[in-house]
XYZ file of C-alpha atoms in Angstrom:
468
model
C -128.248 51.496 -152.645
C -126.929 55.255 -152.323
C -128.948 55.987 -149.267
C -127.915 52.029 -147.743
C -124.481 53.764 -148.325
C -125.355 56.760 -146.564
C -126.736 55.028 -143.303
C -123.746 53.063 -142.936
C -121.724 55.750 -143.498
C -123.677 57.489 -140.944
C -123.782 55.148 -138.232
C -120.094 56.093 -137.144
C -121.033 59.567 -136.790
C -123.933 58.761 -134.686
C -122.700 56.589 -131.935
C -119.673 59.051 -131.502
C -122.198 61.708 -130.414
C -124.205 59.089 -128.420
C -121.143 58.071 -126.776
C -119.949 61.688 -126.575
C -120.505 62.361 -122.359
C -122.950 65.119 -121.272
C -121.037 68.889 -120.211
C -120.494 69.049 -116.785
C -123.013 71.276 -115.080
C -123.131 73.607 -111.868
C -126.176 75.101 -109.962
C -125.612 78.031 -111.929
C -125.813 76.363 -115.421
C -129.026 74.490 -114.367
C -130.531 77.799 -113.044
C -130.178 79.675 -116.551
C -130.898 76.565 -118.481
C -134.748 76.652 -115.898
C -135.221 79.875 -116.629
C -135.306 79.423 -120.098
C -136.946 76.169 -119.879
C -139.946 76.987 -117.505
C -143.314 77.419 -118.488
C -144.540 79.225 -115.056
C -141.448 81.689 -115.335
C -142.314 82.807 -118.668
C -145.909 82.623 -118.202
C -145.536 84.807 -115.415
C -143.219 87.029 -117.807
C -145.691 87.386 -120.364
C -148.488 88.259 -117.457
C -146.516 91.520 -116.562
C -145.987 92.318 -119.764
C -149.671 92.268 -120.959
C -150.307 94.172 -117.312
C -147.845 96.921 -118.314
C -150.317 97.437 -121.710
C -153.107 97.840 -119.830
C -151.423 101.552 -118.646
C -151.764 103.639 -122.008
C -155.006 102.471 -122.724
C -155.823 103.664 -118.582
C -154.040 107.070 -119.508
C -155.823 107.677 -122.168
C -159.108 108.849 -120.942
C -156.891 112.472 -120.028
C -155.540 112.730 -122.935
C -157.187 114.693 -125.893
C -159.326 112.343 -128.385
C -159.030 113.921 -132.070
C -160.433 112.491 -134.817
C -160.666 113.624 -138.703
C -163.287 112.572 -141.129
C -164.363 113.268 -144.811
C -166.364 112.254 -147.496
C -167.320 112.513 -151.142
C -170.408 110.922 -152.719
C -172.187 111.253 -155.943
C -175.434 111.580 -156.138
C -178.388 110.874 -158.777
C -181.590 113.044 -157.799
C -184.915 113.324 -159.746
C -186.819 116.438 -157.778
C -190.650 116.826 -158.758
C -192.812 119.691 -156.571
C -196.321 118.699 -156.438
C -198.944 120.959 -155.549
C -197.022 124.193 -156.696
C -198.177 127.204 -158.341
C -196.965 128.428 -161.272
C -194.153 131.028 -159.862
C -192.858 128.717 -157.855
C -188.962 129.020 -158.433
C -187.318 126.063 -157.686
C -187.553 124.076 -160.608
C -188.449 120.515 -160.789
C -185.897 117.755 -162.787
C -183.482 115.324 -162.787
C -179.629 115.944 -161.110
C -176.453 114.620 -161.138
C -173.720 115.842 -158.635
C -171.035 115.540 -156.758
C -170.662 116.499 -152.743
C -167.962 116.231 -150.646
C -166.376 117.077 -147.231
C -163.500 117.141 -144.655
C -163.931 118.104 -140.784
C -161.866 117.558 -137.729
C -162.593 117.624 -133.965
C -161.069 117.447 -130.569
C -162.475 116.123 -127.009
C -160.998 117.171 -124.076
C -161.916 115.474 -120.711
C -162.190 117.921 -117.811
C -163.536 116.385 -115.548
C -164.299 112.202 -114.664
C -164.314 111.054 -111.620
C -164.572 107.112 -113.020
C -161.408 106.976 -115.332
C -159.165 108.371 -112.426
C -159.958 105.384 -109.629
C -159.824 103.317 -112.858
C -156.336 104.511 -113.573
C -155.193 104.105 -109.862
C -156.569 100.690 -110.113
C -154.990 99.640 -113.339
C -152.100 101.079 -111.657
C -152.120 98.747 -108.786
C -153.030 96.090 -111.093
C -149.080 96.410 -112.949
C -147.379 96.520 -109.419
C -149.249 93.610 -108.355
C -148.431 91.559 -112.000
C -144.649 93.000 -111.356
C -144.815 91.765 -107.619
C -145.708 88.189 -109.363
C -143.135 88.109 -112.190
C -140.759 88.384 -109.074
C -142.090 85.956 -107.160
C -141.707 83.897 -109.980
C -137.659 84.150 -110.135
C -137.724 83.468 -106.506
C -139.943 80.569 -106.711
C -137.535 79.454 -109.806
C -134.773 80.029 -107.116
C -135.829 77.496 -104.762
C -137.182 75.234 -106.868
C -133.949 74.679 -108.677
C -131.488 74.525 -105.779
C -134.073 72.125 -104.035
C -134.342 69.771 -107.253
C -130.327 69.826 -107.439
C -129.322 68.943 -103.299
C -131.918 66.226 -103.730
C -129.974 64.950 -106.754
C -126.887 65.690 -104.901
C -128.061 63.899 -101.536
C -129.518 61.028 -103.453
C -126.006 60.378 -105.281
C -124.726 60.840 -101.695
C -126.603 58.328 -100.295
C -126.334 55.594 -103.131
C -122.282 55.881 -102.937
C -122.771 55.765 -99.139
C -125.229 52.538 -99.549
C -122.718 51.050 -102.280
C -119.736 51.416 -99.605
C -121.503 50.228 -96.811
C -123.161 47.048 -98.902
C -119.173 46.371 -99.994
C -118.425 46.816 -95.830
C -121.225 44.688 -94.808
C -120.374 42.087 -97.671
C -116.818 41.288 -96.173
C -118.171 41.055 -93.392
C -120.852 38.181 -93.920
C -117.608 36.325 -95.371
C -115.648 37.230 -92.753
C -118.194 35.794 -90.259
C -118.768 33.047 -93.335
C -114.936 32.217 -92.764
C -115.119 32.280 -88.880
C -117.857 30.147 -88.969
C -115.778 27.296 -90.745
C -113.424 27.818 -89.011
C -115.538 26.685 -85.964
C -114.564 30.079 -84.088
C -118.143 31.662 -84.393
C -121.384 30.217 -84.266
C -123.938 29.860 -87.541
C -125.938 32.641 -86.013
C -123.412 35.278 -86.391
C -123.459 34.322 -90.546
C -126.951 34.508 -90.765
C -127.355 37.896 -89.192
C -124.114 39.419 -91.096
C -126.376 37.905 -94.689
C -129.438 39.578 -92.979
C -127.890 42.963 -93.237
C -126.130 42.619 -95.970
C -128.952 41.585 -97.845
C -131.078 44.453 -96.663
C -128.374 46.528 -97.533
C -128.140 45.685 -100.994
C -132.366 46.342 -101.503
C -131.424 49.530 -99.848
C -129.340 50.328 -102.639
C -131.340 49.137 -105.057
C -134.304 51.813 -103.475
C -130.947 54.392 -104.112
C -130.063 53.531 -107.461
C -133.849 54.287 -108.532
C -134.124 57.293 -106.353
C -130.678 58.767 -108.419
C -132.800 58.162 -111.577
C -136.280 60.118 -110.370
C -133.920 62.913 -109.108
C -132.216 63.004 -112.674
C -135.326 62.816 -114.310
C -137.045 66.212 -112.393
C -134.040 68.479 -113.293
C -133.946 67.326 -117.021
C -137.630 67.838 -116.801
C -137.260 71.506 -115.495
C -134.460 72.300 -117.941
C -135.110 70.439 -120.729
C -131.043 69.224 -121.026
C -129.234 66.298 -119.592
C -127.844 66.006 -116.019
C -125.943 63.903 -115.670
C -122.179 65.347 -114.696
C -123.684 67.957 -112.237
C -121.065 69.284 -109.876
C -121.234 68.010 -105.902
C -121.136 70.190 -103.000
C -117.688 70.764 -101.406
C -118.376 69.652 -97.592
C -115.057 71.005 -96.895
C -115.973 74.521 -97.654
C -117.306 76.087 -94.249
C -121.106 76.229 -94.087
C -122.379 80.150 -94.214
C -123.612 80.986 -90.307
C -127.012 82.032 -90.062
C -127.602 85.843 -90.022
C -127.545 87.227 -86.899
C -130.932 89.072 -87.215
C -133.838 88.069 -84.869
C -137.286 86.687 -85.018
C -139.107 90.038 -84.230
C -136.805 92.027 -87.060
C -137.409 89.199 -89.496
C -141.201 89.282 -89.072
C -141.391 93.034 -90.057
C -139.266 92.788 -92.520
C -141.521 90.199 -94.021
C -144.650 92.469 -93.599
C -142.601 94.723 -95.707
C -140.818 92.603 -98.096
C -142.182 89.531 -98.428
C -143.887 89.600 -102.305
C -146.585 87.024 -101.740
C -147.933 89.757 -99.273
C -146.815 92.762 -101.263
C -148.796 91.332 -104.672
C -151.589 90.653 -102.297
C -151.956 94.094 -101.252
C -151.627 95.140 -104.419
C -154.332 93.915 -105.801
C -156.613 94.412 -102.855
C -155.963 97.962 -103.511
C -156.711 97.594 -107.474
C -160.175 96.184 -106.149
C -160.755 98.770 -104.343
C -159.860 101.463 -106.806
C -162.568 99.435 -109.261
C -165.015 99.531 -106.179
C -164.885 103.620 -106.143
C -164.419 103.730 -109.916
C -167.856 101.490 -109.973
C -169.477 103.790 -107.571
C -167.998 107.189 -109.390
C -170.167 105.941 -112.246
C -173.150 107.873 -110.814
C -170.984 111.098 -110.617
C -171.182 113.650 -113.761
C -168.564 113.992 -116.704
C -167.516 117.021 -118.321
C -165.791 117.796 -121.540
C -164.336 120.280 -124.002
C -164.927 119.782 -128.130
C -163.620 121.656 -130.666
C -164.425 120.964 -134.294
C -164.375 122.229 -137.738
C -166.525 121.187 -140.823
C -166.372 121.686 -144.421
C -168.728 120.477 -146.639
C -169.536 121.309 -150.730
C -172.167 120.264 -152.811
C -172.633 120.572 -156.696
C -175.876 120.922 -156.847
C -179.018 120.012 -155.209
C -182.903 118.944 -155.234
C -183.296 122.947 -155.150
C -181.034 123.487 -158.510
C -178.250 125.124 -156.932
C -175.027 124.174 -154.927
C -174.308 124.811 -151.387
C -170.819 125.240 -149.479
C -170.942 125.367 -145.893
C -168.326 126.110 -143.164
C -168.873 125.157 -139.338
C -166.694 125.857 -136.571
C -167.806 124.802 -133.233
C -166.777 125.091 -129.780
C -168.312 123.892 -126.492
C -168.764 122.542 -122.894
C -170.491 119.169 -122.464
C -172.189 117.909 -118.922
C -172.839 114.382 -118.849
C -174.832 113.166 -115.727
C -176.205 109.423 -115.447
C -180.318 109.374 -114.096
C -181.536 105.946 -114.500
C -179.934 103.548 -116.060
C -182.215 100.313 -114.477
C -180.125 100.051 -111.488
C -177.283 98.941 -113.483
C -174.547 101.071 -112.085
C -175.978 100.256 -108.331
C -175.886 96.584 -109.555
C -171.885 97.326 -110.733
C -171.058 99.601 -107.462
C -172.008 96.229 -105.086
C -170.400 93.641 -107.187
C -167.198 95.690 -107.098
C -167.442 96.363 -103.348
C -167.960 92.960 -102.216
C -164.749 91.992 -104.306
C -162.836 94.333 -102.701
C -163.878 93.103 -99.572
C -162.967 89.110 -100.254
C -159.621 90.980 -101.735
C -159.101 92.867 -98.728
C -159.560 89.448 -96.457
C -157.402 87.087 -98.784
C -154.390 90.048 -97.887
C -155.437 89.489 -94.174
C -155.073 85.969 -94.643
C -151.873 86.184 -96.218
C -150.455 88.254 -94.075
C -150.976 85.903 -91.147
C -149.885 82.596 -93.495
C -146.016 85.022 -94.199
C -145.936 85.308 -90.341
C -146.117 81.712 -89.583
C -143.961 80.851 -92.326
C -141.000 83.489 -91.351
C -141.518 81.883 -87.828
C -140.868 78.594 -89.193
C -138.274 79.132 -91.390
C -136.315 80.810 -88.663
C -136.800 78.216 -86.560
C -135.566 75.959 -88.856
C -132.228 77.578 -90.019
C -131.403 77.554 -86.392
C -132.453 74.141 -85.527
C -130.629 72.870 -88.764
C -127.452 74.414 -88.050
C -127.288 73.118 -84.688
C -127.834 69.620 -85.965
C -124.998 70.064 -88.699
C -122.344 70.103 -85.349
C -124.084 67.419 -83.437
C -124.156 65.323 -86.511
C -120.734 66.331 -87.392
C -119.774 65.011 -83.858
C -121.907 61.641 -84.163
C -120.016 60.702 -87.209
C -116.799 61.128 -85.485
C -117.683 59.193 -82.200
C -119.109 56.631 -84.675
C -115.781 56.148 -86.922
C -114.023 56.246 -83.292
C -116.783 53.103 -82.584
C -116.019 51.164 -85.456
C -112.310 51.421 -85.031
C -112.806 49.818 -81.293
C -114.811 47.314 -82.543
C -112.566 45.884 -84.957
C -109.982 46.377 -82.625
C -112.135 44.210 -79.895
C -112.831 41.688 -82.453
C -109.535 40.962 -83.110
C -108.593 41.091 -79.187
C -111.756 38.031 -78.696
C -114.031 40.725 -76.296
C -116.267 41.589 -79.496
C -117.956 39.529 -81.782
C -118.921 40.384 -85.519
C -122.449 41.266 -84.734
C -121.391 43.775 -82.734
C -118.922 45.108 -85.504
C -122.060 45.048 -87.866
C -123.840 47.439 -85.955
C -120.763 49.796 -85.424
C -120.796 49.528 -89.209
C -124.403 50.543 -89.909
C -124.397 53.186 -87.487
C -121.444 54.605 -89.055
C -122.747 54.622 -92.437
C -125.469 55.675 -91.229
C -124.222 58.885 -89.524
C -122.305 60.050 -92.770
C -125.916 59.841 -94.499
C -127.790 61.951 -91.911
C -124.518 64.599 -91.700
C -125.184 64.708 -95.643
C -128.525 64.881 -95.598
C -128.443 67.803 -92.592
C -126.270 70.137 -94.674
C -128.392 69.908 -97.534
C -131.542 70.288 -95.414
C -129.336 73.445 -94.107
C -128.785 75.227 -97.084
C -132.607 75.143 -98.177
C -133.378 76.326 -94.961
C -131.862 79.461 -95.724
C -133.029 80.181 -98.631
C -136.848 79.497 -96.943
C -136.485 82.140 -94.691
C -135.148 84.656 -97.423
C -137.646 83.814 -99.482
C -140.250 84.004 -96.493
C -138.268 87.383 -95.472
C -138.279 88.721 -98.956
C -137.088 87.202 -101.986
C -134.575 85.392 -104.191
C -132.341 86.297 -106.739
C -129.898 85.158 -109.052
C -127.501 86.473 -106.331
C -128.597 83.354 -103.900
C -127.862 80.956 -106.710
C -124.521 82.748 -107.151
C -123.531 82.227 -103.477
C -124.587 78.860 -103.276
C -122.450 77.901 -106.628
C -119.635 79.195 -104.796
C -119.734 75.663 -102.407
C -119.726 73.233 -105.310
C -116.705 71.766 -107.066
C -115.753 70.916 -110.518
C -116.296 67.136 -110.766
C -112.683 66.473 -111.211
C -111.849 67.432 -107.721
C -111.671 64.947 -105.150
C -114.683 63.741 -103.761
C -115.916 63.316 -100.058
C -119.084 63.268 -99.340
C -118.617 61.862 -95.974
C -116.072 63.646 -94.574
C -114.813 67.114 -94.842
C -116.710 70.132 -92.764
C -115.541 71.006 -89.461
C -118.227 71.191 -86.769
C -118.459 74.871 -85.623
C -116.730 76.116 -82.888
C -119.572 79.053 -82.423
C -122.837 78.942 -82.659
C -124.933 81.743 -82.517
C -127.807 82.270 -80.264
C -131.112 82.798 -81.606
């Protein structure tokens, strides 16, 4: 009965919170909440972390190697000498004793050809692991602002679809009413339902695209997003930089990190290549020890105590070891070769990809104004055709049309600026990288929910374009 009680007591609390609405959210907001969220950022994390261990234990073969050791034992001997004559003077018995012993020693390597390529290798091996965890935020970056203008242009485009379904809807009952009226003929109805109706299974498709869109970014964060902030088309659109095709190209075969973490590890394979073949070269070394050791008593009858300091140079030179190192020298060289080609191969892939991204950028921002224009012949369209259905020299089909088209250039001028902004950040990232900066400058063109929303109308068609 208590916990009956307690449930209904309960149940208040709980639909408050359910009904409680979701924070508001901004590209910034969904960034940090991805970062923490995803499992290829942190993976990628923890890669250059373990990469960075791998350094010490590289280092280490210069470094002296001391070690200490001792020991105690006790020992139960029976001694019998067969065969002796009768002055012998070691006697014969039984023994019980104690020995025991320290000593220390130090190894100094002076020279090994082996551990230094392996060093440079391991060495190439963090920068490449670094030039990854990078990549990583960049890739993070793009995925995020690409996951939140789809959201964005999908919420565009169902409130576009909505409007132009309520549009398209007055006007089957306008034609409907005209049609009664004996002013229009039955075919003008049927096509105004047509449209309408394929209107409304248009925003149907919309309503369900909203909900996929939703669904990736609370996948990639892990939180709710459902108030996320829209993109202020009356904020002027950032020009494309004024660099060129040629500058951007080097600047990618300098910058670019899918390139630089190739290289890097092309040259970590071929460190391990000469570190493989430096195997068959000879090793030298300094020791230095000290020994002390004390037993009781022996199988002799007396004790011993002995003292041993030693000092000395050590030469270490591999014969024959069954063609194992040859074996190790080839494997390592032909990976250094398929390293050295998959760098090759990305270096062409970054070229074609700054060429296209480039292109891109320019070709969207050029669009942006001729869209920007469409629209505004379009609205101009509409207006006359209402205005020439009302004089008799238009009918409602032709108002229909004006309609779609119109609706239909507000979704294409969305769907341009969006495609804009992710074209910059394509060539960046195909240029060189992303950064929290880039999220940071593109949070700058949302608004707070609150603020009035247009997602039709609102950003000037520029004056100047720039060549490319």
């Amino acid at each position: 009965m208590l916990m009956k009680r307690l449930s209904l007591a309960l149940v208040p609390a709980v639909l408050v919170c359910a009904a409680a609405p979701a924070l508001a959210a901004n590209l910034k907001d969904i960034f940090r909440a991805a970062r923490l969220h995803d499992m290829g950022y942190r993976q990628a994390g923890a890669s250059y972390r373990e990469a960075r261990t791998l350094g010490p234990e590289a280092r280490s073969a210069f470094l002296p190697h001391i070690s200490a050791q001792a020991n105690t034992t006790y020992n139960d001997l029976t001694s019998s000498i067969l065969g002796g004559e009768a002055g012998f003077i070691f006697p014969s018995g039984h023994f019980t004793f104690n020995a025991n012993g320290y000593g220390i020693s130090v190894t100094e390597t002076l020279l090994d050809i082996r551990a230094l390529y392996a060093w440079r290798a391991v060495g190439a091996t963090i920068h490449a692991a670094h030039q990854r965890y990078a990549l990583a935020q960049s890739n993070l970056v793009l995925t995020v602002s690409a996951q939140y203008f789809a959201f964005l242009l999908a919420r565009d485009d169902l409130r576009l679809r909505r409007a132009e379904e309520r549009a398209l809807r007055a006007e089957y009952q306008s034609a409907l009413r005209s049609f009664h009226l004996g002013r229009a003929p039955i075919t003008d109805a049927n096509e105004a339902r047509a449209r309408y109706e394929a209107v409304r299974a248009a925003t149907l498709a919309a309503r369900n695209a909203v909900r996929l869109a939703r669904a990736r970014i609370e996948r990639m964060t892990g939180r709710p997003a459902d108030h996320l902030w829209p993109l202020n088309l009356h904020h002027p659109l950032l020009r494309p930089h004024a660099g060129t095709l040629v500058t951007d190209e080097a600047r990618a075969l300098r910058d670019n990190l899918v390139l630089r973490s190739a290289r890097f590890e092309a040259r970590a394979a071929a460190q391990s290549a000469h570190a493989a073949f430096a195997a068959h070269y000879p090793t030298i070394s300094a020791q230095a020890g000290y020994s002390y050791n004390r037993a009781d008593n022996g199988e002799f009858g007396f004790g011993t105590v002995l003292r041993d300091k030693t000092i000395g140079l050590y030469l270490t030179l591999p014969i024959y070891q069954g063609g194992e190192l040859s074996a190790k020298s080839a494997h390592a060289s032909a990976a250094a070769f398929q390293a050295h080609v998959a760098a090759l191969r990305v270096e062409r892939r970054v070229q074609f990809d700054v060429r296209q991204a480039f292109f891109n950028v320019r070709n969207d921002y050029r669009e942006i104004a001729a869209l920007a224009a469409a629209k505004k012949a379009a609205r101009v369209a509409l207006a006359s055709e209402r205005l020439g259905m009302r004089v008799g020299v238009r009918n409602n089909v032709d108002v229909l049309r004006a309609e779609q088209a119109y609706y239909r250039s507000r979704r294409d001028f969305a769907r341009a600026t969006y495609d804009y902004l992710l074209s910059r950040l394509e060539l960046k990232a195909a240029v060189s990288h992303l950064t929290a900066g880039d999220i940071a400058e593109l949070n700058a063109l949302l608004q707070p929910p609150g603020a009035p929303y247009a997602p039709s109308h609102g950003h000037r068609p520029p004056r100047r374009m720039l060549r490319p």
